[in-house]
Amino acid sequence: MRIGILGTGVVGKTLGAKLAKLGHEVRIGSRSAGGETARAWVKSAGGGSTEGTFAEASAHAELVFNCTPGMVSLEALKAAGSRNLEGKTLIDVSNPLDSSKGMPPTLSVCNTDSVGEQIQRAFPTAKVVKSLNTVTVAVMVDPSLIPGVHTMFVSGNDAKATAQVIDLLKTGFGWKEVMDLGDITAARAQEMILPLWLRLYTKLKTPNVNIRVAF
Ligand SMILES: NC(=O)c1ccc[n+]([C@@H]2O[C@H](COP(=O)([O-])OP(=O)(O)OC[C@H]3O[C@@H](n4cnc5c(N)ncnc54)[C@H](OP(=O)(O)O)[C@@H]3O)[C@@H](O)[C@H]2O)c1
């Protein structure tokens, strides 16, 4: 599959590398093409990987990952361009973390809205699926870093897009338990896990921590 990764931070680079390793054709996107980080990533990822602007990465893709900070994701996706996102599954892994008033960060949007919903409203023809935002990046692509079965959540308005993401999580990344929470309004709940996650990280002194849903 042709995959576009929006974001050259640790999340974009890690997801991109894993997807390239799985045999996908990955293009990583930045605000401007040809940056040092993106070029170094292309070199290390190999396998026909490329880099470009947010728009070029999205135009290339059948499937797009938003790996930008939640507070600027709409800006990044605007640069990607709604025509380049039209009809495509857009996996949103972002969190609306606001560190402007110090640590721990607060959520810049919550309770009655979320970044996932903001993106879906701004790009109504994209099929937004919220997932992966509730674990640290290494665990996203290797859930076995945490012993036992633990839960990954997905949400989105398009059943086919959600099923496509669940399949990628299970067969590509090795997730054993993926829970579909329903439409994209569930992104509020997924993003509001972050304050708990940050607290657990501080208490347990490891980022390799996740929730297991028991019922
Ligand atoms: N780190 C984790 O373990 C983890 C876990 C779960 C979820 N997340 C979420 O995943 C997302 C990515 O995290 P990260 O740490 O990899 O990201 P990051 O390093 O903070 O973000 C880097 C990307 O954001 C772009 N960017 C920065 N400011 C921008 C702006 N004003 N407009 C448009 N684009 C802008 C940068 O563009 P340039 O390339 O042009 O510089 C770069 O591509 C975040 O939402 C984070 O909360 C992270």
mmCIF file of C-alpha atoms and ligand atoms in Angstrom:
data_model
loop_
_atom_site.group_PDB
_atom_site.id
_atom_site.type_symbol
_atom_site.label_atom_id
_atom_site.label_comp_id
_atom_site.label_asym_id
_atom_site.label_seq_id
_atom_site.Cartn_x
_atom_site.Cartn_y
_atom_site.Cartn_z
ATOM 1 C CA MET A 1 0.000 0.000 0.000
ATOM 2 C CA ARG A 2 1.113 3.610 -0.531
ATOM 3 C CA ILE A 3 1.202 5.318 2.862
ATOM 4 C CA GLY A 4 1.677 8.978 3.744
ATOM 5 C CA ILE A 5 3.063 9.923 7.139
ATOM 6 C CA LEU A 6 2.453 13.524 8.185
ATOM 7 C CA GLY A 7 5.128 14.380 10.728
ATOM 8 C CA THR A 8 8.849 13.790 11.066
ATOM 9 C CA GLY A 9 8.928 13.495 14.864
ATOM 10 C CA VAL A 10 9.630 10.239 16.683
ATOM 11 C CA VAL A 11 6.099 8.964 15.995
ATOM 12 C CA GLY A 12 6.144 9.631 12.260
ATOM 13 C CA LYS A 13 9.621 8.174 11.882
ATOM 14 C CA THR A 14 8.849 5.042 13.942
ATOM 15 C CA LEU A 15 5.505 4.281 12.285
ATOM 16 C CA GLY A 16 7.015 5.005 8.874
ATOM 17 C CA ALA A 17 9.972 2.698 9.480
ATOM 18 C CA LYS A 18 7.721 -0.139 10.650
ATOM 19 C CA LEU A 19 5.383 0.282 7.666
ATOM 20 C CA ALA A 20 8.321 0.365 5.232
ATOM 21 C CA LYS A 21 9.644 -2.808 6.855
ATOM 22 C CA LEU A 22 6.245 -4.409 6.285
ATOM 23 C CA GLY A 23 6.700 -3.686 2.575
ATOM 24 C CA HIS A 24 4.589 -0.553 2.187
ATOM 25 C CA GLU A 25 5.644 2.403 0.051
ATOM 26 C CA VAL A 26 5.995 5.181 2.617
ATOM 27 C CA ARG A 27 6.389 8.910 2.011
ATOM 28 C CA ILE A 28 7.058 11.048 5.082
ATOM 29 C CA GLY A 29 5.867 14.672 5.058
ATOM 30 C CA SER A 30 7.070 17.938 6.579
ATOM 31 C CA ARG A 31 6.185 21.616 6.289
ATOM 32 C CA SER A 32 8.910 21.850 3.644
ATOM 33 C CA ALA A 33 10.544 19.126 1.579
ATOM 34 C CA GLY A 34 14.218 18.165 1.707
ATOM 35 C CA GLY A 35 14.792 18.708 5.430
ATOM 36 C CA GLU A 36 17.679 16.973 7.145
ATOM 37 C CA THR A 37 15.466 14.812 9.400
ATOM 38 C CA ALA A 38 13.310 13.572 6.536
ATOM 39 C CA ARG A 39 16.308 12.847 4.295
ATOM 40 C CA ALA A 40 18.046 10.896 7.065
ATOM 41 C CA TRP A 41 14.827 8.931 7.671
ATOM 42 C CA VAL A 42 14.550 8.005 3.975
ATOM 43 C CA LYS A 43 18.128 6.729 4.043
ATOM 44 C CA SER A 44 17.554 4.554 7.106
ATOM 45 C CA ALA A 45 14.062 3.305 6.172
ATOM 46 C CA GLY A 46 15.055 2.228 2.664
ATOM 47 C CA GLY A 47 12.632 0.104 0.636
ATOM 48 C CA GLY A 48 11.501 2.819 -1.784
ATOM 49 C CA SER A 49 10.685 5.282 1.013
ATOM 50 C CA THR A 50 10.511 8.946 0.029
ATOM 51 C CA GLU A 51 9.960 12.337 1.639
ATOM 52 C CA GLY A 52 8.178 15.550 0.683
ATOM 53 C CA THR A 53 5.788 18.220 1.857
ATOM 54 C CA PHE A 54 2.613 17.374 3.784
ATOM 55 C CA ALA A 55 0.751 17.780 0.468
ATOM 56 C CA GLU A 56 3.151 15.503 -1.431
ATOM 57 C CA ALA A 57 2.992 12.810 1.249
ATOM 58 C CA SER A 58 -0.823 12.889 1.212
ATOM 59 C CA ALA A 59 -1.102 12.960 -2.581
ATOM 60 C CA HIS A 60 1.126 9.861 -2.755
ATOM 61 C CA ALA A 61 -0.948 7.920 -0.251
ATOM 62 C CA GLU A 62 -3.890 5.565 -0.162
ATOM 63 C CA LEU A 63 -3.707 5.693 3.639
ATOM 64 C CA VAL A 64 -2.531 8.700 5.692
ATOM 65 C CA PHE A 65 -1.252 8.945 9.286
ATOM 66 C CA ASN A 66 -1.474 12.243 11.173
ATOM 67 C CA CYS A 67 1.631 12.276 13.404
ATOM 68 C CA THR A 68 1.732 15.977 14.269
ATOM 69 C CA PRO A 69 1.097 17.646 17.656
ATOM 70 C CA GLY A 70 -2.672 17.851 18.238
ATOM 71 C CA MET A 71 -2.611 21.620 18.727
ATOM 72 C CA VAL A 72 -1.265 22.144 15.168
ATOM 73 C CA SER A 73 -2.768 19.125 13.399
ATOM 74 C CA LEU A 74 -5.446 21.174 11.606
ATOM 75 C CA GLU A 75 -2.721 23.488 10.327
ATOM 76 C CA ALA A 76 -0.648 20.537 9.063
ATOM 77 C CA LEU A 77 -3.675 18.914 7.425
ATOM 78 C CA LYS A 78 -4.680 22.200 5.796
ATOM 79 C CA ALA A 79 -1.216 22.243 4.235
ATOM 80 C CA ALA A 80 -1.755 18.617 3.156
ATOM 81 C CA GLY A 81 -4.849 19.818 1.315
ATOM 82 C CA SER A 82 -8.401 18.489 1.452
ATOM 83 C CA ARG A 83 -8.224 17.179 -2.135
ATOM 84 C CA ASN A 84 -5.244 15.018 -1.214
ATOM 85 C CA LEU A 85 -7.191 13.534 1.717
ATOM 86 C CA GLU A 86 -10.497 12.996 -0.048
ATOM 87 C CA GLY A 87 -11.931 9.491 0.400
ATOM 88 C CA LYS A 88 -8.807 8.302 2.224
ATOM 89 C CA THR A 89 -8.480 6.642 5.599
ATOM 90 C CA LEU A 90 -6.746 9.135 7.888
ATOM 91 C CA ILE A 91 -5.385 7.575 11.072
ATOM 92 C CA ASP A 92 -5.087 10.238 13.751
ATOM 93 C CA VAL A 93 -2.540 9.357 16.433
ATOM 94 C CA SER A 94 -2.279 12.881 17.847
ATOM 95 C CA ASN A 95 -2.918 14.174 21.356
ATOM 96 C CA PRO A 96 -3.917 17.760 22.175
ATOM 97 C CA LEU A 97 -1.160 18.240 24.741
ATOM 98 C CA ASP A 98 -0.549 21.822 25.852
ATOM 99 C CA SER A 99 2.715 22.296 27.771
ATOM 100 C CA SER A 100 2.619 26.095 27.604
ATOM 101 C CA LYS A 101 1.833 26.338 31.340
ATOM 102 C CA GLY A 102 4.420 23.731 32.355
ATOM 103 C CA MET A 103 4.243 20.047 33.209
ATOM 104 C CA PRO A 104 2.217 17.948 33.253
ATOM 105 C CA PRO A 105 0.599 19.174 30.049
ATOM 106 C CA THR A 106 -3.142 19.860 29.901
ATOM 107 C CA LEU A 107 -5.506 18.975 27.065
ATOM 108 C CA SER A 108 -6.231 21.939 24.784
ATOM 109 C CA VAL A 109 -9.567 20.365 23.833
ATOM 110 C CA CYS A 110 -11.604 17.795 25.814
ATOM 111 C CA ASN A 111 -14.961 16.741 27.286
ATOM 112 C CA THR A 112 -17.195 18.002 24.477
ATOM 113 C CA ASP A 113 -14.767 17.825 21.546
ATOM 114 C CA SER A 114 -11.460 16.280 20.448
ATOM 115 C CA VAL A 115 -8.767 16.637 17.802
ATOM 116 C CA GLY A 116 -10.160 13.568 16.052
ATOM 117 C CA GLU A 117 -13.561 15.263 15.706
ATOM 118 C CA GLN A 118 -12.021 18.613 14.730
ATOM 119 C CA ILE A 119 -10.184 16.870 11.890
ATOM 120 C CA GLN A 120 -13.295 14.980 10.751
ATOM 121 C CA ARG A 121 -15.326 18.234 10.719
ATOM 122 C CA ALA A 122 -12.631 20.140 8.816
ATOM 123 C CA PHE A 123 -12.121 17.317 6.276
ATOM 124 C CA PRO A 124 -15.576 15.716 5.900
ATOM 125 C CA THR A 125 -14.568 13.570 2.914
ATOM 126 C CA ALA A 126 -11.642 11.976 4.755
ATOM 127 C CA LYS A 127 -12.351 8.860 6.808
ATOM 128 C CA VAL A 128 -10.803 9.722 10.161
ATOM 129 C CA VAL A 129 -9.923 6.835 12.461
ATOM 130 C CA LYS A 130 -8.544 7.667 15.903
ATOM 131 C CA SER A 131 -6.075 5.136 17.259
ATOM 132 C CA LEU A 132 -2.609 4.498 18.732
ATOM 133 C CA ASN A 133 -2.584 7.790 20.697
ATOM 134 C CA THR A 134 -2.930 5.976 24.052
ATOM 135 C CA VAL A 135 0.460 4.232 24.081
ATOM 136 C CA THR A 136 4.069 5.291 23.756
ATOM 137 C CA VAL A 137 5.471 5.131 20.251
ATOM 138 C CA ALA A 138 7.591 1.979 20.666
ATOM 139 C CA VAL A 139 4.530 0.087 21.925
ATOM 140 C CA MET A 140 2.426 1.283 18.953
ATOM 141 C CA VAL A 141 4.461 -0.914 16.617
ATOM 142 C CA ASP A 142 5.490 -3.572 19.157
ATOM 143 C CA PRO A 143 2.753 -4.269 21.733
ATOM 144 C CA SER A 144 4.797 -7.217 23.076
ATOM 145 C CA LEU A 145 6.944 -4.655 24.935
ATOM 146 C CA ILE A 146 4.196 -4.836 27.577
ATOM 147 C CA PRO A 147 3.575 -8.351 28.899
ATOM 148 C CA GLY A 148 0.132 -9.921 28.564
ATOM 149 C CA VAL A 149 -2.897 -8.789 26.637
ATOM 150 C CA HIS A 150 -3.660 -5.064 26.686
ATOM 151 C CA THR A 151 -6.096 -2.944 24.760
ATOM 152 C CA MET A 152 -5.806 -0.671 21.747
ATOM 153 C CA PHE A 153 -8.812 1.517 20.959
ATOM 154 C CA VAL A 154 -10.131 2.646 17.579
ATOM 155 C CA SER A 155 -13.005 4.951 16.650
ATOM 156 C CA GLY A 156 -14.357 6.443 13.453
ATOM 157 C CA ASN A 157 -17.500 7.094 11.426
ATOM 158 C CA ASP A 158 -16.673 4.819 8.493
ATOM 159 C CA ALA A 159 -16.969 1.109 9.266
ATOM 160 C CA LYS A 160 -14.763 0.041 6.341
ATOM 161 C CA ALA A 161 -11.982 2.445 7.288
ATOM 162 C CA THR A 162 -12.143 1.293 10.914
ATOM 163 C CA ALA A 163 -11.946 -2.349 9.796
ATOM 164 C CA GLN A 164 -8.940 -1.509 7.589
ATOM 165 C CA VAL A 165 -7.149 0.058 10.571
ATOM 166 C CA ILE A 166 -7.990 -2.856 12.876
ATOM 167 C CA ASP A 167 -6.536 -5.240 10.290
ATOM 168 C CA LEU A 168 -3.321 -3.190 10.030
ATOM 169 C CA LEU A 169 -2.999 -3.032 13.832
ATOM 170 C CA LYS A 170 -3.466 -6.778 14.195
ATOM 171 C CA THR A 171 -1.659 -8.235 11.205
ATOM 172 C CA GLY A 172 0.943 -5.484 10.760
ATOM 173 C CA PHE A 173 1.749 -4.303 14.277
ATOM 174 C CA GLY A 174 0.804 -7.431 16.263
ATOM 175 C CA TRP A 175 -2.031 -6.068 18.412
ATOM 176 C CA LYS A 176 -4.087 -8.887 19.939
ATOM 177 C CA GLU A 177 -6.900 -6.868 21.509
ATOM 178 C CA VAL A 178 -8.351 -3.973 19.524
ATOM 179 C CA MET A 179 -11.596 -2.443 20.793
ATOM 180 C CA ASP A 180 -13.842 -0.474 18.442
ATOM 181 C CA LEU A 181 -15.408 2.292 20.558
ATOM 182 C CA GLY A 182 -17.802 3.483 17.839
ATOM 183 C CA ASP A 183 -18.048 6.806 16.006
ATOM 184 C CA ILE A 184 -15.424 9.547 16.073
ATOM 185 C CA THR A 185 -16.915 11.238 19.172
ATOM 186 C CA ALA A 186 -15.155 8.417 21.075
ATOM 187 C CA ALA A 187 -11.911 10.248 20.270
ATOM 188 C CA ARG A 188 -12.739 12.428 23.310
ATOM 189 C CA ALA A 189 -12.416 9.404 25.559
ATOM 190 C CA GLN A 190 -9.257 8.195 23.803
ATOM 191 C CA GLU A 191 -7.579 11.595 24.127
ATOM 192 C CA MET A 192 -8.729 11.990 27.750
ATOM 193 C CA ILE A 193 -6.802 8.834 28.649
ATOM 194 C CA LEU A 194 -3.662 10.963 28.406
ATOM 195 C CA PRO A 195 -3.800 12.517 31.903
ATOM 196 C CA LEU A 196 -4.091 8.990 33.354
ATOM 197 C CA TRP A 197 -1.312 7.701 31.079
ATOM 198 C CA LEU A 198 1.018 10.534 32.133
ATOM 199 C CA ARG A 199 0.302 9.810 35.796
ATOM 200 C CA LEU A 200 1.024 6.076 35.337
ATOM 201 C CA TYR A 201 4.239 6.914 33.481
ATOM 202 C CA THR A 202 5.410 9.064 36.402
ATOM 203 C CA LYS A 203 4.401 6.506 39.020
ATOM 204 C CA LEU A 204 5.734 3.376 37.303
ATOM 205 C CA LYS A 205 8.766 5.132 35.773
ATOM 206 C CA THR A 206 8.297 3.439 32.403
ATOM 207 C CA PRO A 207 6.536 4.512 29.221
ATOM 208 C CA ASN A 208 5.698 0.869 28.516
ATOM 209 C CA VAL A 209 2.317 0.995 30.201
ATOM 210 C CA ASN A 210 -1.186 0.524 28.817
ATOM 211 C CA ILE A 211 -4.748 -0.217 29.828
ATOM 212 C CA ARG A 212 -6.378 -3.622 29.679
ATOM 213 C CA VAL A 213 -10.159 -3.474 29.598
ATOM 214 C CA ALA A 214 -11.758 -6.143 31.786
ATOM 215 C CA PHE A 215 -15.511 -6.670 31.833
HETATM 216 N N1 LIG B 1 5.781 10.367 21.470
HETATM 217 C C1 LIG B 1 4.936 9.409 21.746
HETATM 218 O O1 LIG B 1 5.335 8.344 22.267
HETATM 219 C C2 LIG B 1 3.484 9.571 21.400
HETATM 220 C C3 LIG B 1 2.584 8.592 21.798
HETATM 221 C C4 LIG B 1 1.229 8.719 21.446
HETATM 222 C C5 LIG B 1 0.814 9.814 20.716
HETATM 223 N N2 LIG B 1 1.713 10.792 20.359
HETATM 224 C C6 LIG B 1 1.248 11.928 19.569
HETATM 225 O O2 LIG B 1 1.767 11.783 18.256
HETATM 226 C C7 LIG B 1 1.945 13.076 17.662
HETATM 227 C C8 LIG B 1 3.361 13.171 17.132
HETATM 228 O O3 LIG B 1 4.287 13.143 18.183
HETATM 229 P P1 LIG B 1 5.834 13.465 17.935
HETATM 230 O O4 LIG B 1 6.456 13.554 19.264
HETATM 231 O O5 LIG B 1 6.395 12.567 16.914
HETATM 232 O O6 LIG B 1 5.674 14.887 17.222
HETATM 233 P P2 LIG B 1 6.568 16.188 17.181
HETATM 234 O O7 LIG B 1 8.001 15.830 17.104
HETATM 235 O O8 LIG B 1 6.135 17.106 18.251
HETATM 236 O O9 LIG B 1 6.024 16.798 15.781
HETATM 237 C C9 LIG B 1 6.806 16.883 14.701
HETATM 238 C C10 LIG B 1 6.012 17.216 13.457
HETATM 239 O O10 LIG B 1 5.055 18.260 13.651
HETATM 240 C C11 LIG B 1 5.225 19.237 12.628
HETATM 241 N N3 LIG B 1 4.850 20.565 13.117
HETATM 242 C C12 LIG B 1 5.334 21.202 14.217
HETATM 243 N N4 LIG B 1 4.759 22.424 14.319
HETATM 244 C C13 LIG B 1 3.914 22.557 13.267
HETATM 245 C C14 LIG B 1 3.024 23.573 12.833
HETATM 246 N N5 LIG B 1 2.910 24.736 13.505
HETATM 247 N N6 LIG B 1 2.296 23.365 11.724
HETATM 248 C C15 LIG B 1 2.396 22.196 11.040
HETATM 249 N N7 LIG B 1 3.220 21.193 11.404
HETATM 250 C C16 LIG B 1 3.959 21.348 12.508
HETATM 251 C C17 LIG B 1 6.699 19.182 12.295
HETATM 252 O O11 LIG B 1 6.895 19.662 10.987
HETATM 253 P P3 LIG B 1 8.375 19.764 10.322
HETATM 254 O O12 LIG B 1 8.692 18.367 9.876
HETATM 255 O O13 LIG B 1 8.182 20.693 9.197
HETATM 256 O O14 LIG B 1 9.292 20.259 11.399
HETATM 257 C C18 LIG B 1 6.998 17.699 12.407
HETATM 258 O O15 LIG B 1 6.751 17.038 11.176
HETATM 259 C C19 LIG B 1 1.621 14.096 18.765
HETATM 260 O O16 LIG B 1 0.299 14.546 18.605
HETATM 261 C C20 LIG B 1 1.755 13.280 20.048
HETATM 262 O O17 LIG B 1 0.963 13.785 21.104
HETATM 263 C C21 LIG B 1 3.025 10.687 20.702
#
